XYZ file of C-alpha atoms in Angstrom:
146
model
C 0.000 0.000 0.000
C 2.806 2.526 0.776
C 4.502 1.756 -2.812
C 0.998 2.434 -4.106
C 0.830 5.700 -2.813
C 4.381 6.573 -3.334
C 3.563 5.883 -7.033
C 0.587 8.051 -7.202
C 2.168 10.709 -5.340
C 5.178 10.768 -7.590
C 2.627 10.321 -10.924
C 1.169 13.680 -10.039
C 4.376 15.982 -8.845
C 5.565 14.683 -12.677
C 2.574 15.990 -14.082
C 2.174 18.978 -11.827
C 5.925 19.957 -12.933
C 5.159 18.971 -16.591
C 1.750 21.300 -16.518
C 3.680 24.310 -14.694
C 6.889 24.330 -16.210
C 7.221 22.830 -19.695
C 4.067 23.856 -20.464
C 3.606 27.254 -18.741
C 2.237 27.281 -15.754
C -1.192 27.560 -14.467
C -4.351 29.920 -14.888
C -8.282 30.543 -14.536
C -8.498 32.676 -17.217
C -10.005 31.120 -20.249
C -6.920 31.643 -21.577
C -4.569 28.193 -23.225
C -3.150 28.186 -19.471
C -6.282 27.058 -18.324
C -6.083 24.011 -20.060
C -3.055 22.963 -17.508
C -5.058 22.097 -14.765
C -6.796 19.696 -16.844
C -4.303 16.313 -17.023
C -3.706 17.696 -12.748
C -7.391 17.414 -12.083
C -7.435 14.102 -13.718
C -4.978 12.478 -12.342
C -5.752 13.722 -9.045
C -9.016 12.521 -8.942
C -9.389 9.569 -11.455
C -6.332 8.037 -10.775
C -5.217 9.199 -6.492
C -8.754 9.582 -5.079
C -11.017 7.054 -7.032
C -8.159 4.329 -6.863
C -8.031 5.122 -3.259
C -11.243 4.791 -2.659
C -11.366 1.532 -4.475
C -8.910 -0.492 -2.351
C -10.314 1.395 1.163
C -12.518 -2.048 1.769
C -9.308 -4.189 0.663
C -6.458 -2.865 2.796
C -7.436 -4.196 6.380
C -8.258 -1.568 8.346
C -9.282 -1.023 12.265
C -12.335 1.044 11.304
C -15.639 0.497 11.844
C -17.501 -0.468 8.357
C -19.338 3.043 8.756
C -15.940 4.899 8.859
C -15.223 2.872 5.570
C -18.324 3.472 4.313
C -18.434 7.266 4.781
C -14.541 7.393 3.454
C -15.255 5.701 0.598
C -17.938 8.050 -0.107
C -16.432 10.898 0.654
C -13.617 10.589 -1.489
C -15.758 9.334 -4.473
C -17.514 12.576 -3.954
C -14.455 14.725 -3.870
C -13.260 12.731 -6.891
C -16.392 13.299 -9.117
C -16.318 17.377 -8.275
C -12.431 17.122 -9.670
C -12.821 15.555 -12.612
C -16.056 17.573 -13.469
C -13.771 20.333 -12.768
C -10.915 18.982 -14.811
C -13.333 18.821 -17.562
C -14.603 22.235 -17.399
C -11.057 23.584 -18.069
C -10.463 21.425 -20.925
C -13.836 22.735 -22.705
C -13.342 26.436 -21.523
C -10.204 27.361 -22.937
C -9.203 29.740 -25.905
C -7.493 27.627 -27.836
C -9.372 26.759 -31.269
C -9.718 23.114 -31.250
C -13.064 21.397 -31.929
C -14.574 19.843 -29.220
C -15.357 16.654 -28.615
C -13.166 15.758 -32.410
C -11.421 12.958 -31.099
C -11.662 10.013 -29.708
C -9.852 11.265 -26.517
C -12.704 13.632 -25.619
C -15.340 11.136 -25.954
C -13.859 8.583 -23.964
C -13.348 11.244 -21.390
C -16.434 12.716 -21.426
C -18.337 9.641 -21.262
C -16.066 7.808 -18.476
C -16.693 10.934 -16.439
C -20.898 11.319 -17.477
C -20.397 6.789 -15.889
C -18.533 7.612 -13.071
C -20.968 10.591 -12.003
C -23.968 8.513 -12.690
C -22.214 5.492 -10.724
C -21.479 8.141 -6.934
C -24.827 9.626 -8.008
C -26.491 6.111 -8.304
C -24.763 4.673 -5.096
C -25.377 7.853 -2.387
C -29.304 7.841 -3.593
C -29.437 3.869 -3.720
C -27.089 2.419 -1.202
C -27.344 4.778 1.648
C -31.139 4.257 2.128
C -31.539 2.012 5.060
C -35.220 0.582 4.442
C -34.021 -0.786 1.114
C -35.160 -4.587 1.307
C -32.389 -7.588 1.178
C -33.210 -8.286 -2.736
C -33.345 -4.729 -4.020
C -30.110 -4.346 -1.969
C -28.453 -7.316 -3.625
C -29.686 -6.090 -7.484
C -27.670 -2.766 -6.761
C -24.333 -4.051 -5.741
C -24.612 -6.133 -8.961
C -25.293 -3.284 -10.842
C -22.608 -1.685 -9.360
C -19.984 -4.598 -9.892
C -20.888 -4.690 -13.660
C -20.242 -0.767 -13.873
């Protein structure tokens, strides 16, 4: 688990120097700078906080299951408003490319549209508590095949 992190840690300073310095820094301008936060956004939350998130329930833990629960949720949540974030400043910058021209964008766009629907699904879903045993059941299959 520590290797993990170290990994993900060092993944993002590499593209956090790559964004700022090779490519020129950082703004919230609408200007082509904007479009810099975009790969730091995603790799902060598709790949640090949703990959955390994932392994919470695998990595044995002395918490109770509603400390894992709310965790997990939590940084789901967090992880969703990034990457809906990270896609904002991808489409709102000046630059004059088409969007959603190639393949790139729509892969994006709709793993992020899934992976909203899928937090968005699960906090309506799985945190009601008078949910019977088979409707219960149904969902975490759904949720398995997503």
């Amino acid at each position: 688990m520590f290797l993990c992190g170290m990994f993900e840690h060092l993944c993002l300073m590499f593209v956090c120097l790559w964004s700022g310095i090779w490519r020129g820094g950082f703004a919230w301008d609408k200007s082509f700078l904007q479009f810099n936060w975009h790969p730091v956004l995603m790799v902060m939350s598709l790949v640090m906080l949703y990959g955390n998130a994932m392994v919470l329930y695998r990595v044995p833990l002395k918490w109770s299951r509603w400390w894992c629960k709310l965790t997990h949720a939590g940084l789901l949540f967090v992880a969703v408003l990034l990457s809906v974030l990270g896609v904002h400043a991808a489409f709102h910058t000046a630059n004059n490319i088409p969007h959603l021209y190639v393949l790139h964008s729509w892969t994006g766009t709709s793993t992020v549209a899934l992976f909203t629907l899928q937090v968005q699904y699960t906090l309506t879903s799985l945190m009601m508590t008078d949910m019977s045993q088979y409707l219960h059941c149904f969902t975490l299959g759904v949720l398995l095949v997503i």
